[in-house]
Coordinates of C-alpha atoms in Angstrom, one line a residue:
X182 CA 51.4 105.3 31.4
X183 CA 54.9 103.8 31.2
X184 CA 54.0 101.4 34.0
X185 CA 51.0 100.1 32.1
X186 CA 53.1 99.6 28.9
X187 CA 55.8 98.0 31.0
X188 CA 53.3 95.5 32.5
X189 CA 51.8 94.6 29.1
X190 CA 55.4 94.2 27.7
X191 CA 56.4 91.8 30.5
X192 CA 53.2 89.7 30.1
X193 CA 53.8 89.6 26.3
X194 CA 57.4 88.6 26.6
X195 CA 56.4 85.6 28.7
X196 CA 53.6 84.6 26.4
X197 CA 55.7 84.8 23.2
X198 CA 58.8 83.2 24.5
X199 CA 57.0 80.4 26.2
X200 CA 54.3 79.7 23.6
X201 CA 55.9 80.4 20.2
X202 CA 59.1 78.4 20.0
X203 CA 57.3 75.3 18.6
X204 CA 56.5 75.0 14.9
X205 CA 54.2 72.0 15.1
X206 CA 50.8 72.8 16.4
X207 CA 48.9 69.5 16.1
X208 CA 50.3 66.1 17.2
X209 CA 50.3 63.4 14.5
X210 CA 47.0 61.5 14.4
X211 CA 47.1 58.0 16.0
X212 CA 45.3 55.5 13.6
X213 CA 44.5 53.3 16.6
X214 CA 41.7 55.6 17.5
X215 CA 39.5 54.1 14.8
X216 CA 40.2 50.6 15.8
X217 CA 39.1 51.4 19.3
X218 CA 35.9 53.0 17.9
X219 CA 36.8 56.3 19.5
X220 CA 35.1 59.2 17.6
X221 CA 37.7 61.1 15.7
X222 CA 37.8 64.9 15.7
X223 CA 38.9 65.3 12.1
X224 CA 40.3 68.8 12.8
X225 CA 43.1 67.0 14.7
X226 CA 44.3 65.6 11.5
X227 CA 45.2 69.0 10.2
X228 CA 48.9 69.6 10.7
X229 CA 50.0 73.2 11.0
X230 CA 53.3 75.1 11.2
X231 CA 53.6 78.6 12.7
X232 CA 54.8 81.5 10.7
X233 CA 55.6 84.9 12.2
X234 CA 53.9 87.9 10.6
X235 CA 56.1 90.6 9.2
X236 CA 56.3 94.2 10.3
X237 CA 54.1 95.3 7.3
X238 CA 51.6 92.6 8.0
X239 CA 51.4 93.7 11.7
X240 CA 50.6 97.3 10.6
X241 CA 48.1 96.1 7.9
X242 CA 46.4 93.8 10.4
X243 CA 45.8 96.7 12.7
X244 CA 44.4 98.9 9.9
X245 CA 42.1 96.0 8.9
X246 CA 41.0 95.2 12.4
X247 CA 40.4 98.8 13.6
X248 CA 39.2 100.2 10.2
X249 CA 41.4 103.3 10.3
X250 CA 44.7 104.6 9.1
X251 CA 47.3 105.8 11.5
X252 CA 50.9 107.0 11.8
X253 CA 53.2 106.0 14.7
X254 CA 56.5 107.2 15.9
X255 CA 57.6 103.7 17.1
X256 CA 60.1 102.0 14.7
X257 CA 59.4 98.3 14.2
X258 CA 62.5 96.0 13.9
X259 CA 63.7 95.0 10.5
X260 CA 62.5 91.6 9.3
X261 CA 65.5 89.4 8.7
X262 CA 65.7 87.6 5.3
X263 CA 66.7 84.1 4.7
X264 CA 67.8 83.0 1.2
X265 CA 67.3 86.6 0.3
X266 CA 63.6 86.6 1.2
X267 CA 61.9 88.0 4.3
X268 CA 59.0 85.6 3.7
X269 CA 61.3 82.7 4.2
X270 CA 63.1 84.4 7.1
X271 CA 60.0 84.7 9.2
X272 CA 58.7 81.1 8.9
X273 CA 59.3 79.6 12.3
X274 CA 61.1 82.7 13.5
X275 CA 60.8 83.9 17.1
X276 CA 61.0 87.3 18.7
X277 CA 64.0 88.7 20.6
X278 CA 63.3 90.8 23.7
X279 CA 64.2 93.9 21.8
X280 CA 61.7 92.9 19.0
X281 CA 59.0 92.5 21.6
X282 CA 59.8 95.8 23.1
X283 CA 59.5 97.6 19.7
X284 CA 56.3 95.8 18.7
X285 CA 54.9 96.7 22.2
X286 CA 55.6 100.4 21.7
X287 CA 54.0 100.3 18.3
X288 CA 50.9 98.5 19.6
X289 CA 50.6 100.9 22.5
X290 CA 50.6 103.9 20.1
X291 CA 48.1 102.2 17.7
X292 CA 45.7 101.3 20.5
X293 CA 46.0 104.8 21.8
X294 CA 45.1 106.2 18.4
X295 CA 42.2 103.9 18.1
X296 CA 40.7 104.5 21.6
X297 CA 40.6 108.2 20.8
X298 CA 39.1 107.8 17.3
X299 CA 35.6 108.0 15.9
X300 CA 36.1 104.4 14.5
X301 CA 36.2 103.3 18.2
X302 CA 33.0 105.1 19.1
X303 CA 31.3 103.7 15.9
X304 CA 32.4 100.1 16.7
X305 CA 31.6 100.1 20.4
X306 CA 28.7 102.6 20.3
X307 CA 30.2 104.7 23.0
X308 CA 33.3 106.7 23.8
X309 CA 36.0 104.8 25.8
X310 CA 35.4 106.8 29.0
X311 CA 31.7 105.8 29.2
X312 CA 32.1 102.1 28.1
X313 CA 30.8 99.4 30.4
X314 CA 32.6 96.1 30.9
X315 CA 29.8 94.3 29.1
X316 CA 30.0 96.7 26.2
X317 CA 33.8 96.3 26.1
X318 CA 33.5 92.5 25.9
X319 CA 30.9 92.6 23.2
X320 CA 33.0 94.9 21.1
X321 CA 36.2 92.9 21.7
X322 CA 34.8 89.7 20.3
X323 CA 35.0 90.8 16.6
X324 CA 38.3 92.5 17.2
X325 CA 39.6 89.2 18.6
X326 CA 38.4 87.2 15.6
X327 CA 40.2 89.6 13.3
X328 CA 43.4 89.8 15.3
X329 CA 43.5 86.1 16.1
X330 CA 43.1 84.9 12.5
X331 CA 39.4 83.8 12.7
X332 CA 39.5 82.0 16.0
X333 CA 37.0 82.5 18.7
X334 CA 38.7 83.1 22.0
X335 CA 37.8 83.4 25.6
X336 CA 38.3 87.1 26.5
X337 CA 38.3 86.7 30.3
X338 CA 42.1 87.4 30.6
X339 CA 41.7 90.7 28.8
X340 CA 38.8 91.6 30.9
X341 CA 40.9 90.9 34.1
X342 CA 43.7 93.1 32.5
X343 CA 41.2 95.9 31.8
X344 CA 39.9 95.8 35.5
X345 CA 43.4 95.3 36.9
X346 CA 44.9 98.3 35.1
X347 CA 42.0 100.5 36.3
X348 CA 42.6 99.4 39.9
X349 CA 46.3 99.9 39.7
X350 CA 46.1 103.3 38.2
X351 CA 43.5 104.4 40.8
X352 CA 46.0 103.3 43.5
X353 CA 48.8 105.3 42.0
X354 CA 46.8 108.4 41.4
X355 CA 43.4 108.9 43.2
X356 CA 42.8 112.1 41.2
X357 CA 42.4 110.3 37.9
X358 CA 38.8 110.4 36.6
X359 CA 36.8 107.2 36.0
X360 CA 36.7 108.1 32.4
X361 CA 40.5 108.3 32.2
X362 CA 40.8 105.1 34.1
X363 CA 38.4 103.4 31.6
X364 CA 40.3 104.5 28.5
X365 CA 43.6 103.6 29.8
X366 CA 42.3 100.1 30.8
X367 CA 40.9 99.6 27.4
X368 CA 44.1 100.7 25.7
X369 CA 46.1 98.1 27.8
X370 CA 43.7 95.4 26.8
X371 CA 43.8 96.1 23.1
X372 CA 47.6 96.4 23.3
X373 CA 47.9 93.0 24.9
X374 CA 45.6 91.5 22.3
X375 CA 47.7 92.8 19.5
X376 CA 50.8 91.3 21.1
X377 CA 49.3 87.9 21.7
X378 CA 51.1 85.0 20.0
X379 CA 47.8 84.2 18.3
X380 CA 48.0 87.6 16.6
X381 CA 51.8 87.6 15.9
X382 CA 51.8 84.2 14.3
X383 CA 49.5 82.5 11.8
X384 CA 49.2 78.9 11.0
X385 CA 50.1 77.4 7.6
X386 CA 48.9 74.0 6.5
X387 CA 51.5 71.2 6.1
X388 CA 50.8 67.7 4.8
X389 CA 47.3 66.7 6.3
X390 CA 46.8 63.1 7.5
X391 CA 44.7 61.0 5.2
X392 CA 41.0 61.0 6.1
X393 CA 39.3 57.7 6.6
X394 CA 35.9 59.3 5.9
X395 CA 34.2 62.2 4.2
X396 CA 35.3 65.5 5.8
X397 CA 33.0 66.9 8.5
X398 CA 31.7 70.5 8.4
X399 CA 34.1 71.4 11.2
X400 CA 37.1 70.0 9.3
X401 CA 36.1 72.0 6.2
X402 CA 35.7 75.1 8.3
X403 CA 39.1 74.8 10.1
X404 CA 40.9 73.9 6.9
X405 CA 39.2 76.9 5.2
X406 CA 40.2 79.3 8.0
X407 CA 43.9 78.4 7.7
X408 CA 43.9 78.5 4.0
X409 CA 42.0 81.9 4.0
X410 CA 44.8 83.5 6.1
X411 CA 47.5 81.9 4.0
X412 CA 45.9 83.3 0.8
X413 CA 45.3 86.8 2.4
X414 CA 48.8 87.2 3.7
X415 CA 50.2 86.1 0.2
X416 CA 47.8 88.1 -2.0
X417 CA 47.0 91.1 0.3
X418 CA 49.9 91.2 2.9
X419 CA 47.2 91.4 5.5
X420 CA 44.9 88.8 7.3
X421 CA 41.6 87.6 6.1
X422 CA 38.9 90.1 6.2
X423 CA 35.3 89.6 7.4
X424 CA 34.1 88.4 4.0
X425 CA 36.9 85.9 3.7
X426 CA 36.4 84.6 7.3
X427 CA 32.7 84.2 6.7
X428 CA 33.4 82.1 3.6
X429 CA 35.9 80.1 5.7
X430 CA 33.4 79.6 8.4
X431 CA 31.1 78.0 5.8
X432 CA 33.9 75.8 4.7
X433 CA 33.9 77.2 1.1
X434 CA 37.7 77.1 0.7
X435 CA 37.7 73.4 1.0
X436 CA 35.9 73.0 -2.3
X437 CA 38.2 73.6 -5.2
X438 CA 35.6 75.3 -7.5
X439 CA 34.5 77.7 -4.7
X440 CA 38.1 78.4 -3.7
X441 CA 39.2 79.4 -7.2
X442 CA 36.3 81.7 -7.4
X443 CA 37.3 83.3 -4.0
X444 CA 40.9 83.6 -5.2
X445 CA 39.7 85.6 -8.3
X446 CA 37.5 87.7 -6.1
X447 CA 40.6 88.5 -3.8
X448 CA 42.5 89.6 -6.9
X449 CA 39.6 92.0 -7.9
X450 CA 39.9 93.7 -4.5
X451 CA 42.1 96.4 -6.1
X452 CA 43.4 98.2 -3.0
X453 CA 44.4 95.1 -1.0
X454 CA 45.7 93.2 -4.1
X455 CA 47.9 96.2 -5.0
X456 CA 49.3 96.3 -1.5
X457 CA 50.0 92.6 -1.6
X458 CA 51.8 92.8 -4.9
X459 CA 53.9 95.7 -3.7
X460 CA 55.1 93.5 -0.9
X461 CA 55.6 90.5 -3.1
X462 CA 57.6 92.4 -5.8
X463 CA 59.5 94.1 -3.0
X464 CA 60.5 90.9 -1.5
X465 CA 61.4 89.5 -4.9
X466 CA 63.7 92.5 -5.5
X467 CA 64.9 92.8 -1.9
X468 CA 63.6 96.3 -1.6
X469 CA 64.0 96.0 2.2
X470 CA 67.8 96.8 1.7
X471 CA 66.7 100.2 0.2
X472 CA 64.4 100.8 3.1
X473 CA 67.4 100.2 5.4
X474 CA 69.3 102.9 3.5
X475 CA 66.2 105.2 3.6
X476 CA 66.1 104.9 7.4
X477 CA 69.8 105.6 7.9
X478 CA 71.8 108.8 7.6
X479 CA 74.2 108.9 4.7
X480 CA 74.7 110.4 1.2
X481 CA 72.1 108.0 -0.4
X482 CA 69.3 108.4 2.2
X483 CA 67.1 110.8 0.3
X484 CA 67.6 109.1 -3.0
X485 CA 66.6 105.8 -1.5
X486 CA 63.3 107.2 -0.4
X487 CA 62.7 108.6 -3.9
X488 CA 63.8 105.3 -5.5
X489 CA 61.3 103.3 -3.3
X490 CA 58.5 105.6 -4.4
X491 CA 59.3 105.1 -8.0
X492 CA 59.7 101.4 -7.5
X493 CA 56.1 101.3 -6.0
X494 CA 54.9 103.2 -9.0
X495 CA 56.6 100.7 -11.4
X496 CA 55.0 97.8 -9.5
X497 CA 51.6 99.3 -9.9
X498 CA 52.1 99.8 -13.6
X499 CA 53.2 96.2 -13.9
X500 CA 50.4 94.6 -12.0
X501 CA 47.8 96.6 -14.1
X502 CA 49.5 95.4 -17.3
X503 CA 48.4 92.5 -19.4
X504 CA 52.1 91.6 -19.8
X505 CA 53.6 92.3 -16.4
X506 CA 57.2 91.1 -16.9
X507 CA 57.6 93.2 -20.1
X508 CA 56.2 96.2 -18.3
X509 CA 58.4 95.7 -15.3
X510 CA 61.5 95.4 -17.4
X511 CA 60.7 97.8 -20.3
X512 CA 58.4 100.6 -19.1
X513 CA 59.9 104.1 -19.1
X514 CA 57.0 105.6 -17.2
X515 CA 57.9 107.2 -14.0
X516 CA 56.9 109.2 -10.9
X517 CA 59.6 111.7 -9.9
X518 CA 60.5 114.0 -7.2
X519 CA 63.3 116.6 -7.4
X520 CA 66.0 114.2 -5.9
X521 CA 65.3 111.5 -8.5
X522 CA 64.8 114.0 -11.4
X523 CA 68.2 115.5 -10.6
X524 CA 69.7 112.0 -10.6
X525 CA 68.2 111.1 -14.0
X526 CA 68.9 114.5 -15.4
X527 CA 65.4 115.3 -16.4
X528 CA 62.7 117.8 -15.4
X529 CA 60.7 116.9 -12.3
X530 CA 57.4 117.1 -14.2
X531 CA 58.4 114.3 -16.6
X532 CA 56.2 111.3 -16.6
X533 CA 58.1 109.5 -19.3
X534 CA 61.9 108.9 -19.1
X535 CA 64.2 109.1 -22.2
X536 CA 63.8 105.8 -24.1
X537 CA 67.5 105.7 -25.0
X538 CA 68.4 105.6 -21.3
X539 CA 65.7 104.1 -19.3
X540 CA 63.7 100.9 -19.7
X541 CA 62.2 99.3 -16.6
X542 CA 63.6 98.2 -13.3
X543 CA 67.2 97.6 -14.3
X544 CA 67.6 101.2 -15.4
X545 CA 66.2 102.7 -12.2
X546 CA 68.0 103.8 -9.1
X547 CA 66.1 101.2 -7.0
X548 CA 68.3 98.7 -8.7
X549 CA 71.4 100.7 -9.8
X550 CA 72.1 102.3 -6.3
X551 CA 72.1 99.1 -4.2
X552 CA 75.8 98.7 -4.5
X553 CA 76.3 101.6 -2.2
X554 CA 78.3 104.8 -2.6
X555 CA 81.6 104.6 -4.3
X556 CA 82.6 102.8 -7.5
X557 CA 79.9 100.7 -9.3
X558 CA 80.3 96.9 -9.1
X559 CA 79.4 94.9 -12.2
X560 CA 80.0 91.7 -10.0
X561 CA 77.4 92.9 -7.4
X562 CA 74.9 93.9 -10.1
X563 CA 75.5 90.7 -12.0
X564 CA 75.0 88.6 -8.9
X565 CA 71.7 90.3 -8.2
X566 CA 70.4 89.7 -11.8
X567 CA 71.3 86.1 -11.8
X568 CA 69.8 85.5 -8.4
X569 CA 66.6 87.5 -8.6
X570 CA 65.7 87.5 -12.3
X571 CA 67.2 84.2 -13.5
X572 CA 67.2 82.1 -10.2
X573 CA 70.8 81.2 -10.6
X574 CA 72.4 81.0 -7.1
X575 CA 76.1 81.7 -7.2
X576 CA 77.7 80.5 -3.9
X577 CA 80.4 82.4 -2.2
X578 CA 84.0 81.2 -2.9
X579 CA 85.5 78.7 -0.5
X580 CA 87.6 80.6 2.2
X581 CA 90.7 78.5 1.3
X582 CA 90.5 79.4 -2.5
X583 CA 93.4 81.5 -3.7
X584 CA 91.7 84.6 -5.4
X585 CA 94.7 86.8 -5.6
X586 CA 96.7 85.1 -8.4
X587 CA 97.2 87.4 -11.3
X588 CA 95.4 90.4 -9.8
X589 CA 97.0 93.7 -10.7
X590 CA 98.3 96.1 -8.0
X591 CA 96.6 99.2 -9.5
X592 CA 93.0 100.2 -8.6
X593 CA 91.6 99.9 -12.1
X594 CA 88.5 97.8 -11.5
X595 CA 88.3 96.7 -15.1
X596 CA 91.8 95.3 -14.9
X597 CA 90.8 93.4 -11.8
X598 CA 87.7 92.0 -13.5
X599 CA 89.8 91.0 -16.4
X600 CA 92.3 89.2 -14.1
X601 CA 89.5 87.4 -12.3
X602 CA 88.0 86.2 -15.7
X603 CA 91.6 84.9 -16.5
X604 CA 92.1 83.3 -13.1
X605 CA 91.1 79.6 -13.2
X606 CA 90.1 79.8 -9.5
X607 CA 87.7 82.7 -10.2
X608 CA 86.6 82.4 -13.8
X609 CA 84.0 79.7 -13.1
X610 CA 81.8 82.2 -11.2
X611 CA 82.9 85.5 -12.7
X612 CA 82.2 84.4 -16.3
X613 CA 78.6 84.2 -15.1
X614 CA 78.6 87.3 -12.8
X615 CA 80.5 90.0 -14.7
X616 CA 79.6 90.0 -18.4
X617 CA 75.8 90.2 -17.7
X618 CA 76.3 93.5 -15.9
X619 CA 79.3 95.1 -17.6
X620 CA 77.0 96.6 -20.1
X621 CA 75.4 98.6 -17.3
X622 CA 78.5 100.6 -16.6
X623 CA 76.9 103.5 -18.4
X624 CA 75.1 104.1 -15.1
X625 CA 76.8 105.5 -12.0
X626 CA 76.5 104.5 -8.4
X627 CA 73.2 106.3 -7.9
X628 CA 71.7 105.4 -11.4
X629 CA 72.8 108.6 -13.1
X630 CA 73.9 108.4 -16.7
X631 CA 77.7 108.4 -17.1
X632 CA 80.1 108.0 -20.0
X633 CA 80.3 104.3 -21.0
X634 CA 83.8 102.9 -20.6
X635 CA 85.9 101.5 -23.4
X636 CA 85.4 97.8 -22.4
X637 CA 86.9 96.7 -25.7
X638 CA 90.4 98.0 -24.7
X639 CA 90.2 95.7 -21.7
X640 CA 88.8 92.9 -23.9
X641 CA 85.9 92.6 -21.6
X642 CA 82.6 91.2 -22.8
X643 CA 79.2 92.5 -22.0
X644 CA 76.6 89.9 -22.8
X645 CA 73.4 88.3 -21.6
X646 CA 71.7 85.1 -22.9
X647 CA 74.7 84.7 -25.3
X648 CA 73.9 88.1 -26.9
X649 CA 76.2 91.1 -26.9
X650 CA 74.6 94.3 -25.5
X651 CA 75.5 97.8 -24.4
X652 CA 73.3 99.7 -22.0
X653 CA 70.4 99.0 -19.7
X654 CA 67.8 99.3 -22.5
X655 CA 69.3 96.5 -24.5
X656 CA 69.8 94.3 -21.5
X657 CA 66.1 94.9 -20.5
X658 CA 65.0 93.9 -24.0
X659 CA 67.0 90.7 -23.8
X660 CA 65.7 89.7 -20.4
X661 CA 62.1 90.7 -21.1
X662 CA 61.9 88.0 -23.8
X663 CA 63.7 85.4 -21.7
X664 CA 61.1 83.0 -20.3
X665 CA 63.5 82.2 -17.4
X666 CA 62.6 85.6 -15.9
X667 CA 58.8 84.7 -15.7
X668 CA 59.8 81.3 -14.3
X669 CA 62.0 83.0 -11.7
X670 CA 59.2 85.3 -10.6
X671 CA 57.0 82.3 -10.2
X672 CA 59.5 80.5 -8.2
X673 CA 60.0 83.5 -5.9
X674 CA 56.2 83.8 -5.5
X675 CA 56.1 80.1 -4.5
X676 CA 58.8 80.7 -1.9
X677 CA 57.1 83.7 -0.6
X678 CA 53.7 82.0 -0.3
X679 CA 55.2 78.9 1.4
X680 CA 57.9 80.6 3.4
X681 CA 60.5 78.0 2.3
X682 CA 62.6 76.9 -0.7
X683 CA 60.9 74.8 -3.2
X684 CA 61.5 71.1 -3.8
X685 CA 62.7 69.8 -7.1
X686 CA 59.2 68.5 -7.9
X687 CA 57.8 71.9 -7.1
X688 CA 60.2 73.7 -9.3
X689 CA 59.3 71.3 -12.2
X690 CA 55.7 72.1 -11.4
X691 CA 56.4 75.8 -11.7
X692 CA 58.1 75.2 -15.0
X693 CA 55.1 73.4 -16.5
X694 CA 52.8 76.2 -15.2
X695 CA 54.9 79.0 -16.7
X696 CA 55.1 77.1 -20.1
X697 CA 51.4 77.0 -20.3
X698 CA 51.1 80.6 -19.1
X699 CA 53.4 81.7 -21.9
X700 CA 51.2 80.1 -24.5
X701 CA 48.2 82.1 -23.4
X702 CA 47.3 85.7 -24.4
X703 CA 46.9 86.9 -20.8
X704 CA 50.3 87.7 -19.4
X705 CA 49.1 89.4 -16.3
X706 CA 50.5 88.8 -12.9
X707 CA 47.1 87.8 -11.5
X708 CA 46.7 85.2 -14.2
X709 CA 50.0 83.7 -13.4
X710 CA 49.4 83.7 -9.7
X711 CA 45.9 82.2 -10.3
X712 CA 47.5 79.3 -12.2
X713 CA 50.0 78.7 -9.4
X714 CA 47.2 78.9 -6.7
X715 CA 45.0 76.6 -8.6
X716 CA 47.7 73.9 -8.6
X717 CA 48.6 71.9 -5.5
X718 CA 52.0 73.7 -5.2
X719 CA 50.8 76.0 -2.4
X720 CA 47.5 74.7 -1.1
X721 CA 47.9 71.2 0.2
X722 CA 45.3 68.8 -1.0
X723 CA 43.3 66.6 1.3
X724 CA 43.4 62.9 0.6
X725 CA 40.5 60.6 1.5
X726 CA 41.0 56.9 1.8
X727 CA 37.9 55.6 0.0
X728 CA 38.8 52.0 0.7
X729 CA 38.2 52.4 4.5
X730 CA 34.8 54.2 4.1
X731 CA 31.8 52.1 5.1

């Protein structure tokens, strides 16, 4: 079986490395076509960019396509963030040979599980061993539509792979039964489909050329197909399902009123929407770093696993709340295991944490432990708060800048912090970074409660939004009432949806949306995302030049 997997891997490497290094899919439209009276295929006016799916989207796509859950031993590569976001890092990204090898192993395991499952027999109407070539092709058509983001594709290459694998295996071992040959051939074909560039990348719509006439049905359908997948990966972290693809085929996402209704329906799909929001919140809060700790072997490994589970619980609480930012920053509800209970100093059966110690994300291990083992770092914690909750990006100091002037020789970190605040080369950044997190020094490296230091003796301030505070509960209260946090979430949501940093105009657009959102009574995350999606910040509008219409 290793020879089959190796052959599929080599074929996939060639396909991906040759086909997926270009971001632009459609060439720009040449306006001379109309002057020459050549019929215009309006779909050629749609300009796309390619975006690589993430590892979680790869697994979710397989579950959606094959209609089953599965566990695999293969470890997918880490998605590399850019500007602290995985969603930005995957736009236009390619695969290394090692990436392709790991994805191939995962696809091979998934296809093996599917071929042996009842879901396979239900879909194809037969077990893999008894399936004819005609039955295989008929069953692969809807699978291809799902894997290839709604596109109808010629399946002849996968038919040839299926037949070729059977022939090669028969030549290697004449004792193999026809049923075994059939199943292995099908597994190879499915694996190759999962690894096609059409499955590993999806199109995102960039600025569309202006139409000289009313959009055709084919234009509306193609526009809708691309938008359907963009929305699905953003709201669900998985590709468009059959219902969404059918709506796209009918061109419904081109019409704004129908599109907004579809967006609301997508948010009502509780399981998929919760899954998508877990990914969105996780990208916002860089939870991938905790996953790296959880997948390593060190003193924080087990705690990282526990902290991730509690974070997911807090996200679910937040997205089901009618005031999601307040819940995310102030809720003291929890879901514990023994590791986390010991860290917090509470009974494992507790569902509510002590209100004097815990209040939302900033008082949980999923935030507090990310500085690593060792002494806590107010600077690192402050940098995270500014970047992720207030969207204030603090650049690294220039390499030639003298940062040592006035620093003490001893290892007292509070003396070091004070010296940096007094150093004119350092104070510009550290007056922003340190005070906002110094009040969190009542939590240790893992998030445990520790004795709060005597900051007054060092003349060190702990303040946020020009308010003195002490402890995570007080900080959470200050930030929960700060409209900049909601705006920062919206900005991150826009970045995640688009896979890129926002323009100045887009940032101003977000600010206006959030101001109107804050005036309403519904402060739920779906209401805010609905307002963003209803604007033209994510979905590019199509312009029609009415002056040229006859």
